[in-house]
XYZ file of N, CA and C in Angstrom:
648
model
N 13.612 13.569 4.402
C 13.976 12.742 5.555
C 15.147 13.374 6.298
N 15.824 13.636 5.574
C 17.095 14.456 5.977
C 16.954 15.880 6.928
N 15.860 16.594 6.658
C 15.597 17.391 7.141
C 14.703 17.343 8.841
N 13.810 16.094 8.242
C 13.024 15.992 9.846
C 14.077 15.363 10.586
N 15.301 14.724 10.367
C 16.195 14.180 11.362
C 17.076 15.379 11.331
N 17.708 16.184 10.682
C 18.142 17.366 11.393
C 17.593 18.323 12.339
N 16.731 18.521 11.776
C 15.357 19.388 12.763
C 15.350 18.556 14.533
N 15.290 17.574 14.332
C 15.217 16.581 15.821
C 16.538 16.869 16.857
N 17.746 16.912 15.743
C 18.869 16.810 15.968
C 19.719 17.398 15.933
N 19.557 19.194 16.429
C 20.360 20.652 15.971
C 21.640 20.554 16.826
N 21.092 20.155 18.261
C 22.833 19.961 18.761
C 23.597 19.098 18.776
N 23.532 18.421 17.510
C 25.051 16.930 17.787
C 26.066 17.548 16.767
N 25.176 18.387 15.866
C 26.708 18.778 14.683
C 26.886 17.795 13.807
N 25.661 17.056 13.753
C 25.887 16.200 12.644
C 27.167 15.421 12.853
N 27.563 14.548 14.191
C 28.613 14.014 14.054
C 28.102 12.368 13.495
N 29.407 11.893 13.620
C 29.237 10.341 13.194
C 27.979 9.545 13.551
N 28.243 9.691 15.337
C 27.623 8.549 15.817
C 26.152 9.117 15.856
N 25.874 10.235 16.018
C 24.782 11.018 15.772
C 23.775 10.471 14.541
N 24.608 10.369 13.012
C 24.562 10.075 12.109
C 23.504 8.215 11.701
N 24.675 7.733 12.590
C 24.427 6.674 12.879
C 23.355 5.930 13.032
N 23.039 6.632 14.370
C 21.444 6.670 15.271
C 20.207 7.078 13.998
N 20.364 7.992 13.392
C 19.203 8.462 12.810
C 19.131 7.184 11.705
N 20.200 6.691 11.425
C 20.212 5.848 9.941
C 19.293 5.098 10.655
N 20.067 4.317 11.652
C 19.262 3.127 12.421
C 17.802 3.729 12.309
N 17.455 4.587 13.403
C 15.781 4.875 12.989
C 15.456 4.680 12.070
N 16.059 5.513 10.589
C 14.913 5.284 9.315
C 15.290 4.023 9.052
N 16.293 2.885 8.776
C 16.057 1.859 8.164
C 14.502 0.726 9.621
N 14.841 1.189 10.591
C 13.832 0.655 11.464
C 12.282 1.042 11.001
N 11.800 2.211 10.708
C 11.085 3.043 10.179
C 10.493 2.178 8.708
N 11.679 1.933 7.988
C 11.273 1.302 6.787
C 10.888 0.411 6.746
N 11.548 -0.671 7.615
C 10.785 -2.132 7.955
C 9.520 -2.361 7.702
N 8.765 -1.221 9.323
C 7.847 -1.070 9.617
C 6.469 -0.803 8.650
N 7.065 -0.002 7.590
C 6.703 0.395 6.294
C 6.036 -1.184 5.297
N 7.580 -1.725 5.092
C 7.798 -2.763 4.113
C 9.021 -3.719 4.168
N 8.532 -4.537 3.215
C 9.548 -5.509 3.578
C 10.111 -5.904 1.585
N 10.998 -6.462 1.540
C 11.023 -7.275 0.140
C 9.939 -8.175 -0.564
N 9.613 -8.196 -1.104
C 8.601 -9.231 -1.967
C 9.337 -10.448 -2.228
N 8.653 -11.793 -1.654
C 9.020 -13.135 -2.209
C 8.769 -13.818 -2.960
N 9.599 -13.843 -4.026
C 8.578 -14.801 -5.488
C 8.285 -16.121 -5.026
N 9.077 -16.743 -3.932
C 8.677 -18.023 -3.793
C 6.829 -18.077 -3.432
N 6.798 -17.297 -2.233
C 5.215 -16.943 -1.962
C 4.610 -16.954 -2.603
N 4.989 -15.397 -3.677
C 4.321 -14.968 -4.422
C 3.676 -16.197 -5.237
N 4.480 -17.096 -6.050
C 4.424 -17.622 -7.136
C 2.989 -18.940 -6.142
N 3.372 -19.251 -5.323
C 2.856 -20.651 -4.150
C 1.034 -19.305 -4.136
N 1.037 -18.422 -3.818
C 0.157 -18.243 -3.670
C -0.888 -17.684 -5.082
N -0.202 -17.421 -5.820
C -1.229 -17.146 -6.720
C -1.316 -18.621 -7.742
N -0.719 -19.213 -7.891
C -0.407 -20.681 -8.751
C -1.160 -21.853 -8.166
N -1.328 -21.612 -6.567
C -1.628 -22.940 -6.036
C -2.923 -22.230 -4.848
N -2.049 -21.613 -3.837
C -3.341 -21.496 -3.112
C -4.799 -20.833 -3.279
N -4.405 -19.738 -3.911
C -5.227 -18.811 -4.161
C -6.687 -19.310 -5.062
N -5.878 -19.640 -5.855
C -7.251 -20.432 -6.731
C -7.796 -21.516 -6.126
N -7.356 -22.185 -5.371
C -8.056 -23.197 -4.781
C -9.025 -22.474 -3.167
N -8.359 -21.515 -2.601
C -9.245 -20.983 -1.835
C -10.654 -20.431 -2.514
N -10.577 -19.279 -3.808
C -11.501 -18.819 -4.094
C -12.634 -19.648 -4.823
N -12.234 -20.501 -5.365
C -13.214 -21.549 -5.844
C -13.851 -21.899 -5.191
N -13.864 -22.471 -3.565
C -14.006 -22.690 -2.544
C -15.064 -21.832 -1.900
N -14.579 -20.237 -1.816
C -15.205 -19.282 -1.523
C -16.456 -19.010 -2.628
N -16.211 -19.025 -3.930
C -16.583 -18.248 -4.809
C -17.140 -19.479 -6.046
N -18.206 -19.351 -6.351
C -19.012 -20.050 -7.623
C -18.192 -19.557 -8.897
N -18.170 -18.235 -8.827
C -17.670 -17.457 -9.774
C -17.083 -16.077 -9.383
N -16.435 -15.602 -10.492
C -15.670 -13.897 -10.498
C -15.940 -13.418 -11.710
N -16.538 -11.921 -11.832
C -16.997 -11.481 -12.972
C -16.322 -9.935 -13.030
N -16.006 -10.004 -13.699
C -15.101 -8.540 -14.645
C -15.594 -8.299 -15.470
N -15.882 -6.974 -15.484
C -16.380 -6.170 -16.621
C -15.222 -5.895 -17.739
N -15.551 -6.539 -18.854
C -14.140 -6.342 -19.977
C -14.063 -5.603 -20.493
N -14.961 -4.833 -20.435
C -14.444 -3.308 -21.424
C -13.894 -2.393 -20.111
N -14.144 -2.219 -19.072
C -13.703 -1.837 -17.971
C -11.894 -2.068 -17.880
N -11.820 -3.395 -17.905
C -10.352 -4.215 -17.756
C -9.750 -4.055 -18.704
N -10.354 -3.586 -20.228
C -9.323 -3.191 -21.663
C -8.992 -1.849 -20.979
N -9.515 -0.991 -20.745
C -9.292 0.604 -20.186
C -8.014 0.400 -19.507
N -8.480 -0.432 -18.237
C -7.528 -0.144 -17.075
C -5.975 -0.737 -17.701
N -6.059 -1.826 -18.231
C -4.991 -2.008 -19.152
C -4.196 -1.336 -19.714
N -5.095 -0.598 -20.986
C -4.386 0.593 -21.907
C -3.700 1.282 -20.849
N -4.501 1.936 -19.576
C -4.024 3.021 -18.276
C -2.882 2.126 -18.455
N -2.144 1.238 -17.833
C -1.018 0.573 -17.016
C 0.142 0.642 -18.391
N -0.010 0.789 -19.838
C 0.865 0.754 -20.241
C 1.709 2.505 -21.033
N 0.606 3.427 -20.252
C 1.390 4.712 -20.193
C 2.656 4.959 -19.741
N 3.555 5.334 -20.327
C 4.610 5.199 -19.754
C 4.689 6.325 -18.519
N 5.232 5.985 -17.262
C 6.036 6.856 -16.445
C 4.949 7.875 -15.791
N 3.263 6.835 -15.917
C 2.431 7.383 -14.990
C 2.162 6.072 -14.352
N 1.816 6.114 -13.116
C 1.641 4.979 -11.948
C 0.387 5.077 -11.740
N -0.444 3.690 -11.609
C -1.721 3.829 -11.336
C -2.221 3.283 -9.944
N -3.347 4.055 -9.690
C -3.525 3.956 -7.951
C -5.211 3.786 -8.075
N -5.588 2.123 -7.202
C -6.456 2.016 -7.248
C -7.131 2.228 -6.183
N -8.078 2.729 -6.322
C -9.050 3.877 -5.046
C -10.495 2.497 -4.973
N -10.666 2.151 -3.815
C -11.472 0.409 -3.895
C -12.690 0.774 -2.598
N -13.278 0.620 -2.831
C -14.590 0.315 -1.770
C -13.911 -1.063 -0.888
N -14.789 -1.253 -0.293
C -13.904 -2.534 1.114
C -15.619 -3.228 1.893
N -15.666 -4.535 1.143
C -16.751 -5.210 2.080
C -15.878 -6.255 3.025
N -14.957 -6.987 2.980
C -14.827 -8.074 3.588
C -13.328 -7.952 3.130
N -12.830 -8.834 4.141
C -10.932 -9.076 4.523
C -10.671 -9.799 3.020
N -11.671 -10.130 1.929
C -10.997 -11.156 1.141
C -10.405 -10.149 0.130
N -10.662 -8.856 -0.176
C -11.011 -8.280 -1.040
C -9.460 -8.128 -1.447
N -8.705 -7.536 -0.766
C -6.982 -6.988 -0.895
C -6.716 -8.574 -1.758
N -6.932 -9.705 -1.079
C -6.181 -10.915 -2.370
C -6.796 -11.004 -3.214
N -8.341 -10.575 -3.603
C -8.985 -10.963 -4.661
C -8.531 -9.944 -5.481
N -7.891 -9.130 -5.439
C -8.432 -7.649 -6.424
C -6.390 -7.923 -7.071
N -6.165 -8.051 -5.873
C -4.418 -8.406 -6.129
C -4.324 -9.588 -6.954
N -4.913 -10.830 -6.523
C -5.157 -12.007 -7.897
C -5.123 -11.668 -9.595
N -6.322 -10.804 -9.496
C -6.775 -10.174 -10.392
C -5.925 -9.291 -11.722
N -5.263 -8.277 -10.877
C -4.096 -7.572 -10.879
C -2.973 -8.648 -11.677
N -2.506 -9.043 -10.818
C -1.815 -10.239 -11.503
C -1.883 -11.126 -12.107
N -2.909 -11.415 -12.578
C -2.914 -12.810 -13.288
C -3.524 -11.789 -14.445
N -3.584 -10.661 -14.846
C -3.758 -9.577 -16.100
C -2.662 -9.310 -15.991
N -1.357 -9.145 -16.068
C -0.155 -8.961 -16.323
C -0.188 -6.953 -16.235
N -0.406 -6.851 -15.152
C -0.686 -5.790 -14.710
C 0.666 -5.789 -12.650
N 1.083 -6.739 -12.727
C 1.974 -6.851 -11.881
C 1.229 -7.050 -10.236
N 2.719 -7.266 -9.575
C 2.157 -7.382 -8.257
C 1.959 -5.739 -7.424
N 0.669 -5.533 -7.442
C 0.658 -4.241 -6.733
C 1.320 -3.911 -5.128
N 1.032 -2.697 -4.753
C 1.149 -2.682 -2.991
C 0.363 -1.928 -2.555
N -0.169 -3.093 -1.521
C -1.410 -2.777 -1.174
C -1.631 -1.794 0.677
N -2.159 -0.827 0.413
C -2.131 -0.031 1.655
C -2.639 -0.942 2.728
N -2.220 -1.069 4.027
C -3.028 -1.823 4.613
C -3.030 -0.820 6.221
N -4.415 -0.773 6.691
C -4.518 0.490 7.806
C -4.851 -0.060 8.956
N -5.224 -1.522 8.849
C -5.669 -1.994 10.438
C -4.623 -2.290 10.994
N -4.904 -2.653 12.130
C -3.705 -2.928 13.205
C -3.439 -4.928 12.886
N -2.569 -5.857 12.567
C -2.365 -6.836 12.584
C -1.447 -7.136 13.592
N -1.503 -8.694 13.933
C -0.314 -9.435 14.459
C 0.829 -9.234 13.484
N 2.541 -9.664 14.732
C 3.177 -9.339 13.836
C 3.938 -10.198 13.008
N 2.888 -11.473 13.302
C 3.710 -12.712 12.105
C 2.727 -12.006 10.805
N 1.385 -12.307 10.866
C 0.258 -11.869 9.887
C 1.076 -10.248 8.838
N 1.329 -9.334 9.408
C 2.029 -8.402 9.241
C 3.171 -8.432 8.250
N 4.233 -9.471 8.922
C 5.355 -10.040 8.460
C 5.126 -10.909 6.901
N 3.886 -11.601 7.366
C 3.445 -12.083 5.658
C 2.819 -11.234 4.389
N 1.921 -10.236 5.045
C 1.943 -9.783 4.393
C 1.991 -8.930 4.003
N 3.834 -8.469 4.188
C 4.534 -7.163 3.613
C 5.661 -7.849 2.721
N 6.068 -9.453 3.016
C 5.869 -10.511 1.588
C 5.004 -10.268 0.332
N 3.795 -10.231 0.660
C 3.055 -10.562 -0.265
C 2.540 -9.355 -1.212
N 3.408 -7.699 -0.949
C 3.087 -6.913 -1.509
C 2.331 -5.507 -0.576
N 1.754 -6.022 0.769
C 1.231 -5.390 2.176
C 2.444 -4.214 2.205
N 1.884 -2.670 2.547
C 2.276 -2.070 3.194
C 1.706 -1.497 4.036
N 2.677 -1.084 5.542
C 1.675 -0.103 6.385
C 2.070 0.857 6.904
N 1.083 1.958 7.430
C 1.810 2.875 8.531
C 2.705 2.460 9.398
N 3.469 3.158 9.641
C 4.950 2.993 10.860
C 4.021 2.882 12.046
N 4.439 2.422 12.791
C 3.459 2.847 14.331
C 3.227 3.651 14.758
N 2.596 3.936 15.113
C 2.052 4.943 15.946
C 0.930 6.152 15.246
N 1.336 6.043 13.745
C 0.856 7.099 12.895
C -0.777 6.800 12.505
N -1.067 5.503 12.870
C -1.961 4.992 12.707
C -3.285 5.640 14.022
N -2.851 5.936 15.013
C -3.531 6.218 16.274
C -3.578 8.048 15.957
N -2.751 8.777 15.704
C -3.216 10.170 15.820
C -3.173 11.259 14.411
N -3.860 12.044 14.190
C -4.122 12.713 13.224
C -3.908 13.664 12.774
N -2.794 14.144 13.102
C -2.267 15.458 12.809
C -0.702 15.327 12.321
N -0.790 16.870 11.451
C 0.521 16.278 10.860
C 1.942 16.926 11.738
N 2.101 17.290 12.799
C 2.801 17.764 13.873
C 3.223 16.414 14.570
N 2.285 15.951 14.689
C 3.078 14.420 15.172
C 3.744 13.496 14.044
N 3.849 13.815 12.964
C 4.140 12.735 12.498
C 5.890 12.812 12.152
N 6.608 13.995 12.079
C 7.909 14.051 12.096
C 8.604 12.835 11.411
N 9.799 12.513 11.879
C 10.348 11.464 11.155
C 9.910 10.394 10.370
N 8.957 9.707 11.071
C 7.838 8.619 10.384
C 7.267 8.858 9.291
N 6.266 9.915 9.456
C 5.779 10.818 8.242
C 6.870 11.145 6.912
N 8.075 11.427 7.274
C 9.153 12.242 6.244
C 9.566 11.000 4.995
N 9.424 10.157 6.458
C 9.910 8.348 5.638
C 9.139 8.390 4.570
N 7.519 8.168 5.137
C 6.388 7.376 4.324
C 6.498 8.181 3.231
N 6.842 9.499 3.268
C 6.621 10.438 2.234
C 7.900 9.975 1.037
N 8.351 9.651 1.507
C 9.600 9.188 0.508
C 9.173 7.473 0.119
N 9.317 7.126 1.013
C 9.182 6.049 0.301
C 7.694 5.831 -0.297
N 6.477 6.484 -0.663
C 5.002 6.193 -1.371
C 6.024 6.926 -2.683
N 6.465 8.100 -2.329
C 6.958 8.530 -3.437
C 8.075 7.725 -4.572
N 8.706 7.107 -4.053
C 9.554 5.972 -4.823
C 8.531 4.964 -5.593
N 8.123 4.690 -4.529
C 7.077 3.604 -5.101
C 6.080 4.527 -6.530
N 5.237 5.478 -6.665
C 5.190 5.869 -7.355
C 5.863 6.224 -8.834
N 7.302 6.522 -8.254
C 8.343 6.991 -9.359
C 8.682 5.393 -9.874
N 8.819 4.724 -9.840
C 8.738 3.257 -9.718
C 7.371 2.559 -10.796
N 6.310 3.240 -11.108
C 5.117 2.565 -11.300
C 4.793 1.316 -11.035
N 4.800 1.222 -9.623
C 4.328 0.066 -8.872
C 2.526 0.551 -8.943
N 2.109 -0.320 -8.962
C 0.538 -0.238 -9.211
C 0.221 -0.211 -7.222
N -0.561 1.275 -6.756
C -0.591 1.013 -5.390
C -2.426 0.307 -5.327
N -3.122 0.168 -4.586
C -3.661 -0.095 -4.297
C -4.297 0.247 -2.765
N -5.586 1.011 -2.398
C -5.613 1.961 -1.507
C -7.676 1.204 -1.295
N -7.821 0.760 0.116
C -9.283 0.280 0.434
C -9.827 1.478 1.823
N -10.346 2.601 0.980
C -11.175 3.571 1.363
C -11.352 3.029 3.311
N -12.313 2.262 3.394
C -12.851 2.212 4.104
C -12.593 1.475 5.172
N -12.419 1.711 6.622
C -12.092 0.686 7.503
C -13.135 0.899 9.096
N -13.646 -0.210 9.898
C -13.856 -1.587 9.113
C -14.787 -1.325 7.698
N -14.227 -2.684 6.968
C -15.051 -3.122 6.118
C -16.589 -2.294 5.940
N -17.432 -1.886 4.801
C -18.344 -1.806 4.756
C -19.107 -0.777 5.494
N -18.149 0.086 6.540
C -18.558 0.977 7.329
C -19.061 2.547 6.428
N -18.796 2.541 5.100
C -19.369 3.750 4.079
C -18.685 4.835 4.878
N -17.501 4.820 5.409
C -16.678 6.118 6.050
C -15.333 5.613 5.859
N -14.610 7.252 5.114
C -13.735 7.222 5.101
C -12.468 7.287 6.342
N -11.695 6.067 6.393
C -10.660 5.476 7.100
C -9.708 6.644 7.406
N -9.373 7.007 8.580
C -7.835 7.850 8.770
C -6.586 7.072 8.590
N -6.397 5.975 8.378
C -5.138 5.582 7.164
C -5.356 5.715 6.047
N -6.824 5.700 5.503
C -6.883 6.424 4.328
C -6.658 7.459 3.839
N -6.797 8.143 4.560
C -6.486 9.680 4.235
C -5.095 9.669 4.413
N -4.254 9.293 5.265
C -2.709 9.601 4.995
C -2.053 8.718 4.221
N -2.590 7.828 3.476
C -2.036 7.256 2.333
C -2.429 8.348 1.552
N -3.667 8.869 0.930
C -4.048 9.552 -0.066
C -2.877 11.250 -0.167
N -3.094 11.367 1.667
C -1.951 12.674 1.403
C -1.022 12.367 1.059
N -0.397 11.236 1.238
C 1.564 10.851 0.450
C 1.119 11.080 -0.644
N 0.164 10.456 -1.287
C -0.112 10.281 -2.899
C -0.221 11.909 -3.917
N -1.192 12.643 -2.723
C -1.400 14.189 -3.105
C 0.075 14.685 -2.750
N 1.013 14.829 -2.430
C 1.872 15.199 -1.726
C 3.271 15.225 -2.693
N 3.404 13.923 -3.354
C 3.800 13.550 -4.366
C 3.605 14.349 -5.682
N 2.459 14.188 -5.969
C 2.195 15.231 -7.156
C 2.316 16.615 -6.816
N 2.243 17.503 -6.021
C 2.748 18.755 -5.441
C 4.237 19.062 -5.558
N 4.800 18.136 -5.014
C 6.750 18.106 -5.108
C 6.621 17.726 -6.349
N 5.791 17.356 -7.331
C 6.806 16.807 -8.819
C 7.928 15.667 -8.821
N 7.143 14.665 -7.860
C 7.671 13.456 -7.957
C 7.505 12.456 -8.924
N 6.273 12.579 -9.430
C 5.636 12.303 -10.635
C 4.689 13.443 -11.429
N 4.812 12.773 -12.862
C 4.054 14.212 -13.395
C 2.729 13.833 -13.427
N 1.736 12.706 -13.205
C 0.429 12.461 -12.934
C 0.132 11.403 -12.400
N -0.874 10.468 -12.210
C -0.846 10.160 -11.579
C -2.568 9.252 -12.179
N -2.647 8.020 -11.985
C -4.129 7.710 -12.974
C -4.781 6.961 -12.015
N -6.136 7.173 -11.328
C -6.860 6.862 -10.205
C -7.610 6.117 -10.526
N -8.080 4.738 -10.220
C -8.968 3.831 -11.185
C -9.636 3.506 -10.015
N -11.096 4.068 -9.943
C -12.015 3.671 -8.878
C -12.458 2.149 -9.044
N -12.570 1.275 -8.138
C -12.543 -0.042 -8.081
C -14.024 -0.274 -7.101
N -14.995 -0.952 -7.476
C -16.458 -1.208 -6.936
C -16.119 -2.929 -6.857
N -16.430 -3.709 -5.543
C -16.137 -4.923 -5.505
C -17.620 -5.245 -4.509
N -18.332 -6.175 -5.707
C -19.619 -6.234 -4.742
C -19.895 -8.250 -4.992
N -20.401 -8.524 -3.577
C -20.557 -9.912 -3.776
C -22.543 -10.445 -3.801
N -22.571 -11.444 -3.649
C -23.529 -11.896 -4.239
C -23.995 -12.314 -2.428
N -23.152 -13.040 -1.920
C -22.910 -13.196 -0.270
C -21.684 -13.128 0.210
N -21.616 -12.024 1.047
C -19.864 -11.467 1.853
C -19.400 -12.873 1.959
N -18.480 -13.352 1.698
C -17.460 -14.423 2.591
C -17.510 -14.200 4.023
């Protein structure tokens, strides 16, 4: 990070107010990224709402248990982070799979999120564990544009990693389209990117298949 804001910034000399300005950007930058997690939410939505929506939605939910002993054993390696790589039919899928996640004592993951939202919707849910591209990074595809923004995300997927926060990553956008998403791919490069620098020493990919009986 330090470097793409010097690079921007060769003639101030690194003074104070110079200094200043760039902080402001990246903590602005980070926002944009993420926000804190609220247990009050948290706790209101998986305790109360959640189950009463999916019941609603859903007759039933079926997990494969020898599947879920695996992914388990995976989560209690020490000081490797696991990243779930998910097919994508329908908007329900990020809370169902996150429910899931959590209520296996497997924690609250963070979940990539690549579409464009409102920015209350947004605001909730980077509460609820939601992260996203900074702006703009979302619209073009190359890594020449991505400078400061890019330097961020790269640091902060990487924390999160070093961290073993369980990420959570939905291939495909829209929904069901069987093509891979360009926020997908620049989540996946932080992730590849990471293991290259030796931010972590591996890294455990748990492909995730979520199929319904009738889409919600």
């Amino acid at each position: 990070v330090q470097d793409a804001a010097s690079g921007r910034d060769r003639g101030s000399g690194g003074d104070e107010g110079s200094q200043r300005r760039w902080k402001e950007k990246i903590c602005r930058i980070l926002g944009e990224i993420q926000a804190p997690l609220s247990p009050l939410l948290l706790r209101s939505l998986c305790h109360w709402l959640l189950p009463k929506l999916l019941t609603r939605l859903f007759l039933g939910v079926q997990l494969h248990r020898g599947q879920l002993e695996m992914v388990l054993r995976a989560a209690r390696t020490p000081e490797v982070p696991l990243v779930f790589l998910c097919s994508h039919q329908c908007q329900v899928d990020g809370l169902l799979l996150s429910f899931v996640l959590l209520s296996q004592g497997i924690g609250v993951p963070r979940v990539m999120v690549g579409a464009q939202t409102s920015p209350r919707l947004r605001s909730l849910l980077q509460r609820l564990g939601g992260i996203f591209l900074p702006s703009g990074m979302a619209q073009t595809w190359s890594d020449w544009d991505e400078g400061l923004p890019g330097a961020v995300l790269d640091a902060y997927v990487q924390e999160v990693l070093q961290s073993c926060q369980p990420l959570v990553l939905f291939l495909e956008e829209p929904p069901a389209s069987l093509r891979l998403a360009d926020p997908a791919q620049r989540w996946l490069l932080r992730v590849l990117r990471a293991l290259r620098d030796g931010a972590v020493p591996d890294v455990l990919i748990v492909p995730v298949g979520i199929a319904y009986d009738v889409a919600p």
